[in-house]
Amino acid sequence: MILKKQLDIFRNIFNNHLVVNEVMVCELWEVEGNLKPGTLYPLIVIDLVSTLQTANSLQRTYRVLCMDILLKDKSNSEDVLSDSEYILTNFIKTLIDPEDGLELDDMELINEPLLEPFKEEFGDWCSGYSVEITVESGFDNNPCITLQEWSQ
């Protein structure tokens, strides 16, 4: 499965979640201390960490963050952590046991995700949870057609 298709599946899962307002696919450094005005929360950030190619599969590891804005008095910190944990556990559950109508093709979650809370990060305004997931999908390892072969 190509990377774009996998990311589209992740976006689809999160966009169908009633609480999630925005999904970004980017490197983590793009978010650190750099949250843009107008960003909608709760926010999902998907960061590709690595790709391992085996004989017949690709194993991709992603860091996924779910975050929300803290009020200045931090009175909503428990709500933010609770909602973020709920969103990510639902995402993981969907990868393990897809809902009706959701096609994961040959993608399979192969690690046991550990959710880790974070507090007052990304400019001291955000809290939430992060998780690393590793998914495996089929990979056609046939040699690529070269440009010369294509033109013949």
JSON list of C-alpha atoms in Angstrom, two decimals:
[
{"chain": "A", "resi": 1, "resn": "MET", "atom": "CA", "xyz": [0.00, 0.00, 0.00]},
{"chain": "A", "resi": 2, "resn": "ILE", "atom": "CA", "xyz": [1.36, 3.39, -0.91]},
{"chain": "A", "resi": 3, "resn": "LEU", "atom": "CA", "xyz": [1.91, 6.00, 1.77]},
{"chain": "A", "resi": 4, "resn": "LYS", "atom": "CA", "xyz": [-0.74, 8.41, 0.48]},
{"chain": "A", "resi": 5, "resn": "LYS", "atom": "CA", "xyz": [-3.45, 5.74, 0.62]},
{"chain": "A", "resi": 6, "resn": "GLN", "atom": "CA", "xyz": [-2.49, 4.86, 4.20]},
{"chain": "A", "resi": 7, "resn": "LEU", "atom": "CA", "xyz": [-2.60, 8.52, 5.26]},
{"chain": "A", "resi": 8, "resn": "ASP", "atom": "CA", "xyz": [-5.97, 8.94, 3.54]},
{"chain": "A", "resi": 9, "resn": "ILE", "atom": "CA", "xyz": [-7.34, 6.03, 5.57]},
{"chain": "A", "resi": 10, "resn": "PHE", "atom": "CA", "xyz": [-6.07, 7.65, 8.80]},
{"chain": "A", "resi": 11, "resn": "ARG", "atom": "CA", "xyz": [-7.60, 11.01, 7.80]},
{"chain": "A", "resi": 12, "resn": "ASN", "atom": "CA", "xyz": [-10.88, 9.28, 7.02]},
{"chain": "A", "resi": 13, "resn": "ILE", "atom": "CA", "xyz": [-10.97, 7.60, 10.44]},
{"chain": "A", "resi": 14, "resn": "PHE", "atom": "CA", "xyz": [-10.29, 10.87, 12.27]},
{"chain": "A", "resi": 15, "resn": "ASN", "atom": "CA", "xyz": [-12.55, 13.01, 10.06]},
{"chain": "A", "resi": 16, "resn": "ASN", "atom": "CA", "xyz": [-15.44, 10.64, 10.84]},
{"chain": "A", "resi": 17, "resn": "HIS", "atom": "CA", "xyz": [-14.87, 11.17, 14.57]},
{"chain": "A", "resi": 18, "resn": "LEU", "atom": "CA", "xyz": [-17.43, 13.68, 15.82]},
{"chain": "A", "resi": 19, "resn": "VAL", "atom": "CA", "xyz": [-15.02, 15.45, 18.19]},
{"chain": "A", "resi": 20, "resn": "VAL", "atom": "CA", "xyz": [-11.96, 15.93, 15.93]},
{"chain": "A", "resi": 21, "resn": "ASN", "atom": "CA", "xyz": [-11.86, 19.30, 14.17]},
{"chain": "A", "resi": 22, "resn": "GLU", "atom": "CA", "xyz": [-8.61, 19.19, 12.20]},
{"chain": "A", "resi": 23, "resn": "VAL", "atom": "CA", "xyz": [-6.05, 16.64, 10.99]},
{"chain": "A", "resi": 24, "resn": "MET", "atom": "CA", "xyz": [-2.50, 17.62, 9.99]},
{"chain": "A", "resi": 25, "resn": "VAL", "atom": "CA", "xyz": [0.11, 15.36, 8.43]},
{"chain": "A", "resi": 26, "resn": "CYS", "atom": "CA", "xyz": [3.49, 16.92, 9.15]},
{"chain": "A", "resi": 27, "resn": "GLU", "atom": "CA", "xyz": [6.72, 16.51, 11.02]},
{"chain": "A", "resi": 28, "resn": "LEU", "atom": "CA", "xyz": [6.51, 17.12, 14.73]},
{"chain": "A", "resi": 29, "resn": "TRP", "atom": "CA", "xyz": [8.94, 20.07, 14.64]},
{"chain": "A", "resi": 30, "resn": "GLU", "atom": "CA", "xyz": [6.43, 21.92, 12.45]},
{"chain": "A", "resi": 31, "resn": "VAL", "atom": "CA", "xyz": [4.00, 21.98, 15.37]},
{"chain": "A", "resi": 32, "resn": "GLU", "atom": "CA", "xyz": [6.38, 22.64, 18.27]},
{"chain": "A", "resi": 33, "resn": "GLY", "atom": "CA", "xyz": [5.95, 26.24, 19.38]},
{"chain": "A", "resi": 34, "resn": "ASN", "atom": "CA", "xyz": [4.52, 27.04, 15.99]},
{"chain": "A", "resi": 35, "resn": "LEU", "atom": "CA", "xyz": [0.77, 26.58, 16.25]},
{"chain": "A", "resi": 36, "resn": "LYS", "atom": "CA", "xyz": [-0.94, 28.71, 13.65]},
{"chain": "A", "resi": 37, "resn": "PRO", "atom": "CA", "xyz": [-3.81, 31.06, 14.40]},
{"chain": "A", "resi": 38, "resn": "GLY", "atom": "CA", "xyz": [-7.07, 29.63, 13.13]},
{"chain": "A", "resi": 39, "resn": "THR", "atom": "CA", "xyz": [-6.12, 26.01, 13.86]},
{"chain": "A", "resi": 40, "resn": "LEU", "atom": "CA", "xyz": [-9.16, 24.09, 15.03]},
{"chain": "A", "resi": 41, "resn": "TYR", "atom": "CA", "xyz": [-9.02, 21.87, 18.12]},
{"chain": "A", "resi": 42, "resn": "PRO", "atom": "CA", "xyz": [-9.03, 19.05, 19.04]},
{"chain": "A", "resi": 43, "resn": "LEU", "atom": "CA", "xyz": [-6.19, 18.66, 16.57]},
{"chain": "A", "resi": 44, "resn": "ILE", "atom": "CA", "xyz": [-4.66, 15.43, 15.28]},
{"chain": "A", "resi": 45, "resn": "VAL", "atom": "CA", "xyz": [-1.04, 15.48, 14.12]},
{"chain": "A", "resi": 46, "resn": "ILE", "atom": "CA", "xyz": [0.29, 12.49, 12.17]},
{"chain": "A", "resi": 47, "resn": "ASP", "atom": "CA", "xyz": [4.08, 12.25, 11.81]},
{"chain": "A", "resi": 48, "resn": "LEU", "atom": "CA", "xyz": [5.73, 9.47, 9.78]},
{"chain": "A", "resi": 49, "resn": "VAL", "atom": "CA", "xyz": [8.67, 8.21, 11.86]},
{"chain": "A", "resi": 50, "resn": "SER", "atom": "CA", "xyz": [10.08, 5.37, 9.75]},
{"chain": "A", "resi": 51, "resn": "THR", "atom": "CA", "xyz": [9.44, 2.83, 7.00]},
{"chain": "A", "resi": 52, "resn": "LEU", "atom": "CA", "xyz": [10.89, -0.66, 7.14]},
{"chain": "A", "resi": 53, "resn": "GLN", "atom": "CA", "xyz": [10.84, -2.66, 3.92]},
{"chain": "A", "resi": 54, "resn": "THR", "atom": "CA", "xyz": [10.75, -6.43, 4.32]},
{"chain": "A", "resi": 55, "resn": "ALA", "atom": "CA", "xyz": [10.60, -9.04, 1.57]},
{"chain": "A", "resi": 56, "resn": "ASN", "atom": "CA", "xyz": [6.87, -8.61, 0.92]},
{"chain": "A", "resi": 57, "resn": "SER", "atom": "CA", "xyz": [5.66, -5.84, 3.18]},
{"chain": "A", "resi": 58, "resn": "LEU", "atom": "CA", "xyz": [6.20, -2.30, 4.40]},
{"chain": "A", "resi": 59, "resn": "GLN", "atom": "CA", "xyz": [6.10, -1.52, 8.11]},
{"chain": "A", "resi": 60, "resn": "ARG", "atom": "CA", "xyz": [5.48, 2.16, 8.80]},
{"chain": "A", "resi": 61, "resn": "THR", "atom": "CA", "xyz": [5.73, 3.71, 12.22]},
{"chain": "A", "resi": 62, "resn": "TYR", "atom": "CA", "xyz": [3.78, 6.89, 12.92]},
{"chain": "A", "resi": 63, "resn": "ARG", "atom": "CA", "xyz": [3.66, 9.22, 15.89]},
{"chain": "A", "resi": 64, "resn": "VAL", "atom": "CA", "xyz": [0.08, 10.40, 16.32]},
{"chain": "A", "resi": 65, "resn": "LEU", "atom": "CA", "xyz": [-0.83, 13.24, 18.66]},
{"chain": "A", "resi": 66, "resn": "CYS", "atom": "CA", "xyz": [-4.22, 14.40, 19.78]},
{"chain": "A", "resi": 67, "resn": "MET", "atom": "CA", "xyz": [-4.18, 17.79, 21.44]},
{"chain": "A", "resi": 68, "resn": "ASP", "atom": "CA", "xyz": [-6.46, 20.54, 22.61]},
{"chain": "A", "resi": 69, "resn": "ILE", "atom": "CA", "xyz": [-6.04, 24.04, 23.98]},
{"chain": "A", "resi": 70, "resn": "LEU", "atom": "CA", "xyz": [-5.83, 24.59, 27.72]},
{"chain": "A", "resi": 71, "resn": "LEU", "atom": "CA", "xyz": [-7.64, 27.49, 29.30]},
{"chain": "A", "resi": 72, "resn": "LYS", "atom": "CA", "xyz": [-5.38, 30.01, 31.02]},
{"chain": "A", "resi": 73, "resn": "ASP", "atom": "CA", "xyz": [-6.48, 28.75, 34.45]},
{"chain": "A", "resi": 74, "resn": "LYS", "atom": "CA", "xyz": [-6.07, 25.13, 33.24]},
{"chain": "A", "resi": 75, "resn": "SER", "atom": "CA", "xyz": [-9.53, 24.29, 34.55]},
{"chain": "A", "resi": 76, "resn": "ASN", "atom": "CA", "xyz": [-10.17, 22.11, 31.50]},
{"chain": "A", "resi": 77, "resn": "SER", "atom": "CA", "xyz": [-6.99, 20.00, 31.75]},
{"chain": "A", "resi": 78, "resn": "GLU", "atom": "CA", "xyz": [-8.78, 16.81, 32.84]},
{"chain": "A", "resi": 79, "resn": "ASP", "atom": "CA", "xyz": [-11.33, 17.21, 30.04]},
{"chain": "A", "resi": 80, "resn": "VAL", "atom": "CA", "xyz": [-8.57, 17.72, 27.47]},
{"chain": "A", "resi": 81, "resn": "LEU", "atom": "CA", "xyz": [-6.67, 14.61, 28.60]},
{"chain": "A", "resi": 82, "resn": "SER", "atom": "CA", "xyz": [-9.84, 12.53, 28.80]},
{"chain": "A", "resi": 83, "resn": "ASP", "atom": "CA", "xyz": [-11.04, 13.56, 25.32]},
{"chain": "A", "resi": 84, "resn": "SER", "atom": "CA", "xyz": [-7.59, 13.06, 23.77]},
{"chain": "A", "resi": 85, "resn": "GLU", "atom": "CA", "xyz": [-7.24, 9.60, 25.25]},
{"chain": "A", "resi": 86, "resn": "TYR", "atom": "CA", "xyz": [-10.75, 8.69, 24.07]},
{"chain": "A", "resi": 87, "resn": "ILE", "atom": "CA", "xyz": [-10.07, 9.84, 20.49]},
{"chain": "A", "resi": 88, "resn": "LEU", "atom": "CA", "xyz": [-6.79, 7.93, 20.20]},
{"chain": "A", "resi": 89, "resn": "THR", "atom": "CA", "xyz": [-8.17, 4.74, 21.78]},
{"chain": "A", "resi": 90, "resn": "ASN", "atom": "CA", "xyz": [-11.04, 4.83, 19.28]},
{"chain": "A", "resi": 91, "resn": "PHE", "atom": "CA", "xyz": [-8.52, 5.26, 16.44]},
{"chain": "A", "resi": 92, "resn": "ILE", "atom": "CA", "xyz": [-6.54, 2.23, 17.65]},
{"chain": "A", "resi": 93, "resn": "LYS", "atom": "CA", "xyz": [-9.72, 0.21, 18.11]},
{"chain": "A", "resi": 94, "resn": "THR", "atom": "CA", "xyz": [-10.72, 1.02, 14.53]},
{"chain": "A", "resi": 95, "resn": "LEU", "atom": "CA", "xyz": [-7.34, -0.17, 13.23]},
{"chain": "A", "resi": 96, "resn": "ILE", "atom": "CA", "xyz": [-7.73, -3.44, 15.14]},
{"chain": "A", "resi": 97, "resn": "ASP", "atom": "CA", "xyz": [-11.41, -4.01, 14.33]},
{"chain": "A", "resi": 98, "resn": "PRO", "atom": "CA", "xyz": [-12.60, -1.78, 11.45]},
{"chain": "A", "resi": 99, "resn": "GLU", "atom": "CA", "xyz": [-16.13, -0.46, 11.57]},
{"chain": "A", "resi": 100, "resn": "ASP", "atom": "CA", "xyz": [-18.65, -1.53, 8.96]},
{"chain": "A", "resi": 101, "resn": "GLY", "atom": "CA", "xyz": [-17.87, -0.05, 5.57]},
{"chain": "A", "resi": 102, "resn": "LEU", "atom": "CA", "xyz": [-14.30, 0.94, 6.41]},
{"chain": "A", "resi": 103, "resn": "GLU", "atom": "CA", "xyz": [-11.77, -0.73, 4.15]},
{"chain": "A", "resi": 104, "resn": "LEU", "atom": "CA", "xyz": [-8.27, -1.07, 5.60]},
{"chain": "A", "resi": 105, "resn": "ASP", "atom": "CA", "xyz": [-7.23, -3.25, 2.64]},
{"chain": "A", "resi": 106, "resn": "ASP", "atom": "CA", "xyz": [-4.21, -5.22, 3.79]},
{"chain": "A", "resi": 107, "resn": "MET", "atom": "CA", "xyz": [-3.11, -2.82, 6.52]},
{"chain": "A", "resi": 108, "resn": "GLU", "atom": "CA", "xyz": [-2.65, -4.30, 10.00]},
{"chain": "A", "resi": 109, "resn": "LEU", "atom": "CA", "xyz": [-1.60, -2.81, 13.32]},
{"chain": "A", "resi": 110, "resn": "ILE", "atom": "CA", "xyz": [1.40, -4.86, 14.49]},
{"chain": "A", "resi": 111, "resn": "ASN", "atom": "CA", "xyz": [2.49, -3.21, 17.74]},
{"chain": "A", "resi": 112, "resn": "GLU", "atom": "CA", "xyz": [0.81, -2.71, 21.09]},
{"chain": "A", "resi": 113, "resn": "PRO", "atom": "CA", "xyz": [0.36, 1.05, 21.24]},
{"chain": "A", "resi": 114, "resn": "LEU", "atom": "CA", "xyz": [1.28, 2.88, 24.43]},
{"chain": "A", "resi": 115, "resn": "LEU", "atom": "CA", "xyz": [-0.55, 6.17, 24.91]},
{"chain": "A", "resi": 116, "resn": "GLU", "atom": "CA", "xyz": [1.49, 8.83, 26.68]},
{"chain": "A", "resi": 117, "resn": "PRO", "atom": "CA", "xyz": [0.01, 12.05, 28.07]},
{"chain": "A", "resi": 118, "resn": "PHE", "atom": "CA", "xyz": [1.71, 15.38, 27.55]},
{"chain": "A", "resi": 119, "resn": "LYS", "atom": "CA", "xyz": [0.92, 18.61, 29.36]},
{"chain": "A", "resi": 120, "resn": "GLU", "atom": "CA", "xyz": [1.55, 22.23, 28.51]},
{"chain": "A", "resi": 121, "resn": "GLU", "atom": "CA", "xyz": [3.56, 21.58, 25.37]},
{"chain": "A", "resi": 122, "resn": "PHE", "atom": "CA", "xyz": [3.59, 23.34, 22.03]},
{"chain": "A", "resi": 123, "resn": "GLY", "atom": "CA", "xyz": [3.71, 26.84, 23.42]},
{"chain": "A", "resi": 124, "resn": "ASP", "atom": "CA", "xyz": [2.36, 25.94, 26.89]},
{"chain": "A", "resi": 125, "resn": "TRP", "atom": "CA", "xyz": [-1.19, 26.03, 25.59]},
{"chain": "A", "resi": 126, "resn": "CYS", "atom": "CA", "xyz": [-1.75, 22.40, 24.56]},
{"chain": "A", "resi": 127, "resn": "SER", "atom": "CA", "xyz": [-2.17, 19.12, 26.33]},
{"chain": "A", "resi": 128, "resn": "GLY", "atom": "CA", "xyz": [-3.22, 15.72, 25.10]},
{"chain": "A", "resi": 129, "resn": "TYR", "atom": "CA", "xyz": [-1.92, 12.27, 24.28]},
{"chain": "A", "resi": 130, "resn": "SER", "atom": "CA", "xyz": [0.59, 10.84, 21.84]},
{"chain": "A", "resi": 131, "resn": "VAL", "atom": "CA", "xyz": [0.99, 7.29, 20.59]},
{"chain": "A", "resi": 132, "resn": "GLU", "atom": "CA", "xyz": [3.34, 5.46, 18.25]},
{"chain": "A", "resi": 133, "resn": "ILE", "atom": "CA", "xyz": [1.72, 2.92, 15.98]},
{"chain": "A", "resi": 134, "resn": "THR", "atom": "CA", "xyz": [3.31, 0.52, 13.54]},
{"chain": "A", "resi": 135, "resn": "VAL", "atom": "CA", "xyz": [1.21, -0.76, 10.66]},
{"chain": "A", "resi": 136, "resn": "GLU", "atom": "CA", "xyz": [2.17, -3.37, 8.13]},
{"chain": "A", "resi": 137, "resn": "SER", "atom": "CA", "xyz": [0.86, -3.54, 4.59]},
{"chain": "A", "resi": 138, "resn": "GLY", "atom": "CA", "xyz": [1.62, -5.54, 1.49]},
{"chain": "A", "resi": 139, "resn": "PHE", "atom": "CA", "xyz": [4.35, -4.41, -0.84]},
{"chain": "A", "resi": 140, "resn": "ASP", "atom": "CA", "xyz": [4.84, -5.47, -4.43]},
{"chain": "A", "resi": 141, "resn": "ASN", "atom": "CA", "xyz": [8.58, -5.97, -4.64]},
{"chain": "A", "resi": 142, "resn": "ASN", "atom": "CA", "xyz": [8.64, -6.58, -8.38]},
{"chain": "A", "resi": 143, "resn": "PRO", "atom": "CA", "xyz": [11.31, -4.51, -10.10]},
{"chain": "A", "resi": 144, "resn": "CYS", "atom": "CA", "xyz": [10.14, -1.12, -11.32]},
{"chain": "A", "resi": 145, "resn": "ILE", "atom": "CA", "xyz": [9.69, -0.54, -14.99]},
{"chain": "A", "resi": 146, "resn": "THR", "atom": "CA", "xyz": [12.46, 1.73, -16.17]},
{"chain": "A", "resi": 147, "resn": "LEU", "atom": "CA", "xyz": [11.81, 4.72, -18.36]},
{"chain": "A", "resi": 148, "resn": "GLN", "atom": "CA", "xyz": [13.54, 2.97, -21.26]},
{"chain": "A", "resi": 149, "resn": "GLU", "atom": "CA", "xyz": [11.26, -0.08, -20.92]},
{"chain": "A", "resi": 150, "resn": "TRP", "atom": "CA", "xyz": [8.21, 2.19, -20.69]},
{"chain": "A", "resi": 151, "resn": "SER", "atom": "CA", "xyz": [8.98, 3.90, -23.99]},
{"chain": "A", "resi": 152, "resn": "GLN", "atom": "CA", "xyz": [9.24, 0.59, -25.90]}
]
